PDB file of N, CA and C in Angstrom:
ATOM      1  N   MET A 139     335.360  58.179  52.724  1.00 49.00           N
ATOM      2  CA  MET A 139     335.760  59.531  53.081  1.00 49.00           C
ATOM      3  C   MET A 139     334.507  60.344  53.342  1.00 49.00           C
ATOM      4  N   GLY A 140     334.387  60.952  54.481  1.00 53.00           N
ATOM      5  CA  GLY A 140     333.213  61.727  54.859  1.00 53.00           C
ATOM      6  C   GLY A 140     333.274  63.141  54.338  1.00 53.00           C
ATOM      7  N   ARG A 141     332.196  63.841  54.528  1.00 48.00           N
ATOM      8  CA  ARG A 141     332.130  65.246  54.127  1.00 48.00           C
ATOM      9  C   ARG A 141     332.866  66.110  55.134  1.00 48.00           C
ATOM     10  N   PRO A 142     333.487  67.187  54.678  1.00 48.00           N
ATOM     11  CA  PRO A 142     334.115  68.109  55.623  1.00 48.00           C
ATOM     12  C   PRO A 142     333.059  68.699  56.553  1.00 48.00           C
ATOM     13  N   ALA A 143     333.457  68.966  57.774  1.00 44.00           N
ATOM     14  CA  ALA A 143     332.522  69.494  58.769  1.00 44.00           C
ATOM     15  C   ALA A 143     331.929  70.827  58.337  1.00 44.00           C
ATOM     16  N   THR A 144     332.614  71.553  57.480  1.00 42.00           N
ATOM     17  CA  THR A 144     332.136  72.868  57.061  1.00 42.00           C
ATOM     18  C   THR A 144     331.221  72.811  55.841  1.00 42.00           C
ATOM     19  N   ALA A 145     331.053  71.638  55.257  1.00 42.00           N
ATOM     20  CA  ALA A 145     330.223  71.531  54.047  1.00 42.00           C
ATOM     21  C   ALA A 145     328.766  71.829  54.379  1.00 42.00           C
ATOM     22  N   ARG A 146     328.128  72.611  53.524  1.00 45.00           N
ATOM     23  CA  ARG A 146     326.707  72.889  53.704  1.00 45.00           C
ATOM     24  C   ARG A 146     325.895  71.702  53.245  1.00 45.00           C
ATOM     25  N   ARG A 147     324.847  71.418  53.952  1.00 46.00           N
ATOM     26  CA  ARG A 147     323.946  70.351  53.548  1.00 46.00           C
ATOM     27  C   ARG A 147     322.826  70.976  52.746  1.00 46.00           C
ATOM     28  N   HIS A 148     322.471  70.352  51.635  1.00 48.00           N
ATOM     29  CA  HIS A 148     321.441  70.861  50.748  1.00 48.00           C
ATOM     30  C   HIS A 148     320.280  69.891  50.705  1.00 48.00           C
ATOM     31  N   ALA A 149     319.088  70.435  50.642  1.00 48.00           N
ATOM     32  CA  ALA A 149     317.910  69.575  50.533  1.00 48.00           C
ATOM     33  C   ALA A 149     316.937  70.198  49.550  1.00 48.00           C
ATOM     34  N   ASP A 150     316.407  69.372  48.680  1.00 55.00           N
ATOM     35  CA  ASP A 150     315.389  69.796  47.728  1.00 55.00           C
ATOM     36  C   ASP A 150     314.307  68.736  47.703  1.00 55.00           C
ATOM     37  N   GLN A 151     313.100  69.178  47.420  1.00 59.00           N
ATOM     38  CA  GLN A 151     311.975  68.261  47.341  1.00 59.00           C
ATOM     39  C   GLN A 151     311.224  68.542  46.057  1.00 59.00           C
ATOM     40  N   GLY A 152     310.812  67.502  45.375  1.00 62.00           N
ATOM     41  CA  GLY A 152     310.097  67.687  44.120  1.00 62.00           C
ATOM     42  C   GLY A 152     309.207  66.516  43.794  1.00 62.00           C
ATOM     43  N   LEU A 153     309.726  65.543  43.077  1.00 62.00           N
ATOM     44  CA  LEU A 153     308.934  64.420  42.574  1.00 62.00           C
ATOM     45  C   LEU A 153     308.485  63.452  43.657  1.00 62.00           C
ATOM     46  N   THR A 154     308.963  63.605  44.868  1.00 60.00           N
ATOM     47  CA  THR A 154     308.683  62.626  45.918  1.00 60.00           C
ATOM     48  C   THR A 154     307.230  62.600  46.366  1.00 60.00           C
ATOM     49  N   THR A 155     306.450  63.600  46.035  1.00 60.00           N
ATOM     50  CA  THR A 155     305.070  63.653  46.516  1.00 60.00           C
ATOM     51  C   THR A 155     304.057  63.374  45.423  1.00 60.00           C
ATOM     52  N   MET A 156     304.508  62.834  44.288  1.00 64.00           N
ATOM     53  CA  MET A 156     303.614  62.579  43.167  1.00 64.00           C
ATOM     54  C   MET A 156     303.460  61.079  42.934  1.00 64.00           C
ATOM     55  N   PHE A 157     302.298  60.679  42.454  1.00 65.00           N
ATOM     56  CA  PHE A 157     302.060  59.284  42.132  1.00 65.00           C
ATOM     57  C   PHE A 157     302.868  58.894  40.898  1.00 65.00           C
ATOM     58  N   ALA A 158     303.537  57.755  40.959  1.00 68.00           N
ATOM     59  CA  ALA A 158     304.366  57.299  39.840  1.00 68.00           C
ATOM     60  C   ALA A 158     303.548  57.079  38.571  1.00 68.00           C
ATOM     61  N   THR A 159     302.290  56.710  38.716  1.00 70.00           N
ATOM     62  CA  THR A 159     301.460  56.487  37.526  1.00 70.00           C
ATOM     63  C   THR A 159     301.254  57.778  36.744  1.00 70.00           C
ATOM     64  N   CYS A 160     301.422  58.902  37.403  1.00 66.00           N
ATOM     65  CA  CYS A 160     301.265  60.192  36.713  1.00 66.00           C
ATOM     66  C   CYS A 160     302.584  60.734  36.198  1.00 66.00           C
ATOM     67  N   THR A 161     303.685  60.337  36.801  1.00 67.00           N
ATOM     68  CA  THR A 161     304.982  60.860  36.366  1.00 67.00           C
ATOM     69  C   THR A 161     305.692  59.927  35.402  1.00 67.00           C
ATOM     70  N   ALA A 162     305.345  58.642  35.393  1.00 65.00           N
ATOM     71  CA  ALA A 162     306.020  57.678  34.522  1.00 65.00           C
ATOM     72  C   ALA A 162     305.743  57.919  33.042  1.00 65.00           C
ATOM     73  N   PRO A 163     304.495  58.179  32.644  1.00 75.00           N
ATOM     74  CA  PRO A 163     304.265  58.458  31.219  1.00 75.00           C
ATOM     75  C   PRO A 163     304.871  59.823  30.840  1.00 75.00           C
ATOM     76  N   ASP A 164     304.818  60.146  29.595  1.00 86.00           N
ATOM     77  CA  ASP A 164     305.319  61.430  29.110  1.00 86.00           C
ATOM     78  C   ASP A 164     304.608  62.572  29.831  1.00 86.00           C
ATOM     79  N   PRO A 165     305.348  63.513  30.433  1.00 88.00           N
ATOM     80  CA  PRO A 165     304.728  64.621  31.147  1.00 88.00           C
ATOM     81  C   PRO A 165     304.114  65.679  30.220  1.00 88.00           C
ATOM     82  N   ARG A 166     304.336  65.518  28.916  1.00 89.00           N
ATOM     83  CA  ARG A 166     303.764  66.450  27.940  1.00 89.00           C
ATOM     84  C   ARG A 166     302.413  65.884  27.496  1.00 89.00           C
ATOM     85  N   HIS A 167     301.367  66.637  27.758  1.00 87.00           N
ATOM     86  CA  HIS A 167     300.012  66.216  27.418  1.00 87.00           C
ATOM     87  C   HIS A 167     299.437  67.172  26.382  1.00 87.00           C
ATOM     88  N   ARG A 168     298.378  66.767  25.758  1.00 88.00           N
ATOM     89  CA  ARG A 168     297.732  67.616  24.747  1.00 88.00           C
ATOM     90  C   ARG A 168     297.330  68.967  25.337  1.00 88.00           C
ATOM     91  N   ASP A 169     296.896  68.961  26.587  1.00 91.00           N
ATOM     92  CA  ASP A 169     296.395  70.192  27.212  1.00 91.00           C
ATOM     93  C   ASP A 169     297.443  70.962  28.003  1.00 91.00           C
ATOM     94  N   GLY A 170     298.659  70.443  28.117  1.00 92.00           N
ATOM     95  CA  GLY A 170     299.703  71.141  28.867  1.00 92.00           C
ATOM     96  C   GLY A 170     300.737  70.177  29.422  1.00 92.00           C
ATOM     97  N   ASN A 171     301.671  70.710  30.186  1.00 93.00           N
ATOM     98  CA  ASN A 171     302.741  69.899  30.765  1.00 93.00           C
ATOM     99  C   ASN A 171     302.475  69.657  32.247  1.00 93.00           C
ATOM    100  N   GLN A 172     302.853  68.447  32.712  1.00 90.00           N
ATOM    101  CA  GLN A 172     302.677  68.055  34.109  1.00 90.00           C
ATOM    102  C   GLN A 172     303.469  68.985  35.018  1.00 90.00           C
ATOM    103  N   VAL A 173     302.800  69.590  35.982  1.00 91.00           N
ATOM    104  CA  VAL A 173     303.447  70.474  36.949  1.00 91.00           C
ATOM    105  C   VAL A 173     304.191  69.636  37.990  1.00 91.00           C
ATOM    106  N   VAL A 174     305.394  70.079  38.331  1.00 89.00           N
ATOM    107  CA  VAL A 174     306.151  69.522  39.446  1.00 89.00           C
ATOM    108  C   VAL A 174     306.446  70.673  40.389  1.00 89.00           C
ATOM    109  N   PHE A 175     305.965  70.581  41.612  1.00 89.00           N
ATOM    110  CA  PHE A 175     306.257  71.599  42.616  1.00 89.00           C
ATOM    111  C   PHE A 175     307.618  71.320  43.219  1.00 89.00           C
ATOM    112  N   LEU A 176     308.399  72.375  43.413  1.00 89.00           N
ATOM    113  CA  LEU A 176     309.753  72.259  43.962  1.00 89.00           C
ATOM    114  C   LEU A 176     309.891  73.136  45.190  1.00 89.00           C
ATOM    115  N   ALA A 177     310.638  72.631  46.154  1.00 88.00           N
ATOM    116  CA  ALA A 177     310.998  73.427  47.322  1.00 88.00           C
ATOM    117  C   ALA A 177     312.442  73.105  47.661  1.00 88.00           C
ATOM    118  N   GLY A 178     313.197  74.108  48.070  1.00 87.00           N
ATOM    119  CA  GLY A 178     314.592  73.872  48.425  1.00 87.00           C
ATOM    120  C   GLY A 178     315.218  75.101  49.022  1.00 87.00           C
ATOM    121  N   ASP A 179     316.314  74.889  49.697  1.00 88.00           N
ATOM    122  CA  ASP A 179     316.993  75.976  50.397  1.00 88.00           C
ATOM    123  C   ASP A 179     318.227  76.502  49.663  1.00 88.00           C
ATOM    124  N   ASP A 180     318.563  75.934  48.537  1.00 86.00           N
ATOM    125  CA  ASP A 180     319.799  76.317  47.850  1.00 86.00           C
ATOM    126  C   ASP A 180     319.519  76.512  46.361  1.00 86.00           C
ATOM    127  N   GLU A 181     319.608  77.745  45.909  1.00 84.00           N
ATOM    128  CA  GLU A 181     319.348  78.051  44.496  1.00 84.00           C
ATOM    129  C   GLU A 181     320.325  77.332  43.573  1.00 84.00           C
ATOM    130  N   SER A 182     321.563  77.128  44.015  1.00 86.00           N
ATOM    131  CA  SER A 182     322.533  76.459  43.150  1.00 86.00           C
ATOM    132  C   SER A 182     322.174  74.990  42.934  1.00 86.00           C
ATOM    133  N   THR A 183     321.341  74.431  43.780  1.00 83.00           N
ATOM    134  CA  THR A 183     320.848  73.072  43.609  1.00 83.00           C
ATOM    135  C   THR A 183     319.545  73.079  42.822  1.00 83.00           C
ATOM    136  N   LYS A 184     318.661  74.033  43.124  1.00 85.00           N
ATOM    137  CA  LYS A 184     317.360  74.085  42.455  1.00 85.00           C
ATOM    138  C   LYS A 184     317.479  74.433  40.975  1.00 85.00           C
ATOM    139  N   THR A 185     318.401  75.292  40.625  1.00 88.00           N
ATOM    140  CA  THR A 185     318.522  75.750  39.238  1.00 88.00           C
ATOM    141  C   THR A 185     318.788  74.607  38.256  1.00 88.00           C
ATOM    142  N   PRO A 186     319.802  73.767  38.476  1.00 89.00           N
ATOM    143  CA  PRO A 186     320.007  72.670  37.517  1.00 89.00           C
ATOM    144  C   PRO A 186     318.879  71.631  37.547  1.00 89.00           C
ATOM    145  N   PHE A 187     318.292  71.407  38.712  1.00 87.00           N
ATOM    146  CA  PHE A 187     317.178  70.458  38.813  1.00 87.00           C
ATOM    147  C   PHE A 187     315.968  70.986  38.045  1.00 87.00           C
ATOM    148  N   THR A 188     315.704  72.277  38.148  1.00 90.00           N
ATOM    149  CA  THR A 188     314.609  72.906  37.402  1.00 90.00           C
ATOM    150  C   THR A 188     314.850  72.782  35.901  1.00 90.00           C
ATOM    151  N   ARG A 189     316.075  73.019  35.478  1.00 92.00           N
ATOM    152  CA  ARG A 189     316.426  72.906  34.056  1.00 92.00           C
ATOM    153  C   ARG A 189     316.236  71.468  33.559  1.00 92.00           C
ATOM    154  N   LEU A 190     316.668  70.488  34.339  1.00 90.00           N
ATOM    155  CA  LEU A 190     316.512  69.086  33.976  1.00 90.00           C
ATOM    156  C   LEU A 190     315.032  68.713  33.843  1.00 90.00           C
ATOM    157  N   LEU A 191     314.216  69.150  34.775  1.00 90.00           N
ATOM    158  CA  LEU A 191     312.776  68.869  34.709  1.00 90.00           C
ATOM    159  C   LEU A 191     312.142  69.508  33.476  1.00 90.00           C
ATOM    160  N   THR A 192     312.511  70.744  33.187  1.00 94.00           N
ATOM    161  CA  THR A 192     311.972  71.450  32.028  1.00 94.00           C
ATOM    162  C   THR A 192     312.361  70.730  30.739  1.00 94.00           C
ATOM    163  N   GLU A 193     313.624  70.337  30.633  1.00 94.00           N
ATOM    164  CA  GLU A 193     314.096  69.619  29.444  1.00 94.00           C
ATOM    165  C   GLU A 193     313.423  68.258  29.305  1.00 94.00           C
ATOM    166  N   SER A 194     312.941  67.698  30.412  1.00 90.00           N
ATOM    167  CA  SER A 194     312.259  66.402  30.400  1.00 90.00           C
ATOM    168  C   SER A 194     310.771  66.523  30.106  1.00 90.00           C
ATOM    169  N   GLY A 195     310.285  67.762  29.965  1.00 92.00           N
ATOM    170  CA  GLY A 195     308.892  67.978  29.608  1.00 92.00           C
ATOM    171  C   GLY A 195     307.985  68.373  30.753  1.00 92.00           C
ATOM    172  N   PHE A 196     308.522  68.453  31.961  1.00 92.00           N
ATOM    173  CA  PHE A 196     307.720  68.881  33.106  1.00 92.00           C
ATOM    174  C   PHE A 196     307.631  70.404  33.153  1.00 92.00           C
ATOM    175  N   ALA A 197     306.709  70.903  33.954  1.00 94.00           N
ATOM    176  CA  ALA A 197     306.560  72.340  34.183  1.00 94.00           C
ATOM    177  C   ALA A 197     306.842  72.609  35.663  1.00 94.00           C
ATOM    178  N   PRO A 198     308.108  72.884  36.028  1.00 93.00           N
ATOM    179  CA  PRO A 198     308.446  73.109  37.430  1.00 93.00           C
ATOM    180  C   PRO A 198     307.852  74.413  37.963  1.00 93.00           C
ATOM    181  N   VAL A 199     307.343  74.357  39.187  1.00 93.00           N
ATOM    182  CA  VAL A 199     306.789  75.529  39.867  1.00 93.00           C
ATOM    183  C   VAL A 199     307.445  75.597  41.245  1.00 93.00           C
ATOM    184  N   GLY A 200     308.196  76.656  41.489  1.00 92.00           N
ATOM    185  CA  GLY A 200     308.886  76.829  42.766  1.00 92.00           C
ATOM    186  C   GLY A 200     307.950  77.268  43.866  1.00 92.00           C
ATOM    187  N   LEU A 201     308.113  76.633  45.029  1.00 92.00           N
ATOM    188  CA  LEU A 201     307.299  76.978  46.200  1.00 92.00           C
ATOM    189  C   LEU A 201     308.122  77.612  47.310  1.00 92.00           C
ATOM    190  N   GLY A 202     309.368  77.961  47.005  1.00 91.00           N
ATOM    191  CA  GLY A 202     310.188  78.626  48.012  1.00 91.00           C
ATOM    192  C   GLY A 202     311.061  77.668  48.792  1.00 91.00           C
ATOM    193  N   ALA A 203     311.329  78.038  50.039  1.00 90.00           N
ATOM    194  CA  ALA A 203     312.225  77.275  50.904  1.00 90.00           C
ATOM    195  C   ALA A 203     311.617  75.925  51.272  1.00 90.00           C
ATOM    196  N   LEU A 204     312.487  75.012  51.670  1.00 88.00           N
ATOM    197  CA  LEU A 204     312.067  73.652  51.990  1.00 88.00           C
ATOM    198  C   LEU A 204     311.071  73.618  53.147  1.00 88.00           C
ATOM    199  N   ARG A 205     311.288  74.426  54.150  1.00 90.00           N
ATOM    200  CA  ARG A 205     310.397  74.413  55.323  1.00 90.00           C
ATOM    201  C   ARG A 205     308.964  74.773  54.939  1.00 90.00           C
ATOM    202  N   GLU A 206     308.786  75.861  54.206  1.00 92.00           N
ATOM    203  CA  GLU A 206     307.440  76.307  53.847  1.00 92.00           C
ATOM    204  C   GLU A 206     306.883  75.537  52.647  1.00 92.00           C
ATOM    205  N   GLY A 207     307.652  75.486  51.569  1.00 90.00           N
ATOM    206  CA  GLY A 207     307.191  74.811  50.358  1.00 90.00           C
ATOM    207  C   GLY A 207     307.064  73.316  50.534  1.00 90.00           C
ATOM    208  N   GLY A 208     308.001  72.727  51.267  1.00 88.00           N
ATOM    209  CA  GLY A 208     307.945  71.297  51.529  1.00 88.00           C
ATOM    210  C   GLY A 208     306.707  70.918  52.312  1.00 88.00           C
ATOM    211  N   ALA A 209     306.297  71.781  53.238  1.00 91.00           N
ATOM    212  CA  ALA A 209     305.100  71.518  54.037  1.00 91.00           C
ATOM    213  C   ALA A 209     303.851  71.475  53.161  1.00 91.00           C
ATOM    214  N   LEU A 210     303.841  72.248  52.091  1.00 92.00           N
ATOM    215  CA  LEU A 210     302.690  72.238  51.181  1.00 92.00           C
ATOM    216  C   LEU A 210     302.581  70.924  50.421  1.00 92.00           C
ATOM    217  N   MET A 211     303.739  70.290  50.160  1.00 88.00           N
ATOM    218  CA  MET A 211     303.769  69.076  49.345  1.00 88.00           C
ATOM    219  C   MET A 211     303.754  67.791  50.152  1.00 88.00           C
ATOM    220  N   GLN A 212     304.191  67.840  51.405  1.00 87.00           N
ATOM    221  CA  GLN A 212     304.331  66.589  52.160  1.00 87.00           C
ATOM    222  C   GLN A 212     302.979  65.925  52.394  1.00 87.00           C
ATOM    223  N   LEU A 213     303.006  64.651  52.748  1.00 86.00           N
ATOM    224  CA  LEU A 213     301.795  63.887  52.983  1.00 86.00           C
ATOM    225  C   LEU A 213     300.884  64.637  53.950  1.00 86.00           C
ATOM    226  N   GLY A 214     299.662  64.857  53.530  1.00 90.00           N
ATOM    227  CA  GLY A 214     298.702  65.606  54.343  1.00 90.00           C
ATOM    228  C   GLY A 214     298.671  67.086  54.012  1.00 90.00           C
ATOM    229  N   GLY A 215     299.664  67.568  53.265  1.00 91.00           N
ATOM    230  CA  GLY A 215     299.694  68.968  52.866  1.00 91.00           C
ATOM    231  C   GLY A 215     298.702  69.219  51.741  1.00 91.00           C
ATOM    232  N   PRO A 216     298.347  70.477  51.495  1.00 93.00           N
ATOM    233  CA  PRO A 216     297.325  70.783  50.492  1.00 93.00           C
ATOM    234  C   PRO A 216     297.682  70.411  49.056  1.00 93.00           C
ATOM    235  N   LEU A 217     298.966  70.229  48.739  1.00 91.00           N
ATOM    236  CA  LEU A 217     299.358  69.863  47.372  1.00 91.00           C
ATOM    237  C   LEU A 217     299.770  68.399  47.245  1.00 91.00           C
ATOM    238  N   SER A 218     299.750  67.656  48.326  1.00 87.00           N
ATOM    239  CA  SER A 218     300.165  66.260  48.312  1.00 87.00           C
ATOM    240  C   SER A 218     299.224  65.425  47.424  1.00 87.00           C
ATOM    241  N   GLY A 219     299.825  64.733  46.470  1.00 82.00           N
ATOM    242  CA  GLY A 219     299.048  63.850  45.601  1.00 82.00           C
ATOM    243  C   GLY A 219     298.201  64.561  44.567  1.00 82.00           C
ATOM    244  N   LYS A 220     298.333  65.870  44.462  1.00 85.00           N
ATOM    245  CA  LYS A 220     297.566  66.632  43.463  1.00 85.00           C
ATOM    246  C   LYS A 220     298.383  66.717  42.188  1.00 85.00           C
ATOM    247  N   HIS A 221     297.690  66.677  41.064  1.00 85.00           N
ATOM    248  CA  HIS A 221     298.361  66.742  39.772  1.00 85.00           C
ATOM    249  C   HIS A 221     297.724  67.840  38.931  1.00 85.00           C
ATOM    250  N   PHE A 222     298.591  68.675  38.363  1.00 90.00           N
ATOM    251  CA  PHE A 222     298.157  69.813  37.580  1.00 90.00           C
ATOM    252  C   PHE A 222     298.876  69.838  36.243  1.00 90.00           C
ATOM    253  N   LEU A 223     298.234  70.433  35.253  1.00 91.00           N
ATOM    254  CA  LEU A 223     298.881  70.685  33.966  1.00 91.00           C
ATOM    255  C   LEU A 223     299.035  72.188  33.818  1.00 91.00           C
ATOM    256  N   LEU A 224     300.196  72.613  33.340  1.00 93.00           N
ATOM    257  CA  LEU A 224     300.423  74.017  33.037  1.00 93.00           C
ATOM    258  C   LEU A 224     300.091  74.209  31.569  1.00 93.00           C
ATOM    259  N   GLN A 225     299.111  75.024  31.306  1.00 91.00           N
ATOM    260  CA  GLN A 225     298.673  75.255  29.929  1.00 91.00           C
ATOM    261  C   GLN A 225     299.367  76.482  29.360  1.00 91.00           C
ATOM    262  N   GLY A 226     299.623  76.406  28.048  1.00 77.00           N
ATOM    263  CA  GLY A 226     300.193  77.561  27.358  1.00 77.00           C
ATOM    264  C   GLY A 226     301.616  77.582  27.405  1.00 77.00           C
TER     265      GLY A 226
END
């Protein structure tokens, strides 16, 4: 059964631009929590995903809409493959 023609399509981007060796271990470090940058066009999708990441020990940082924020994270973008800890 397909989606109704009127259904909105949602897209979010987050963990896809990070090295697995950095996300596989516990994201909680002595100096802070592993930052995950998020971009998406639908707040109703981003909100539960942000909550799940936070509960898992990550520090989600929103970058806005998928077009702009996604461009920052995609391969070749300034945040691609970068890893940060949120302190405090």
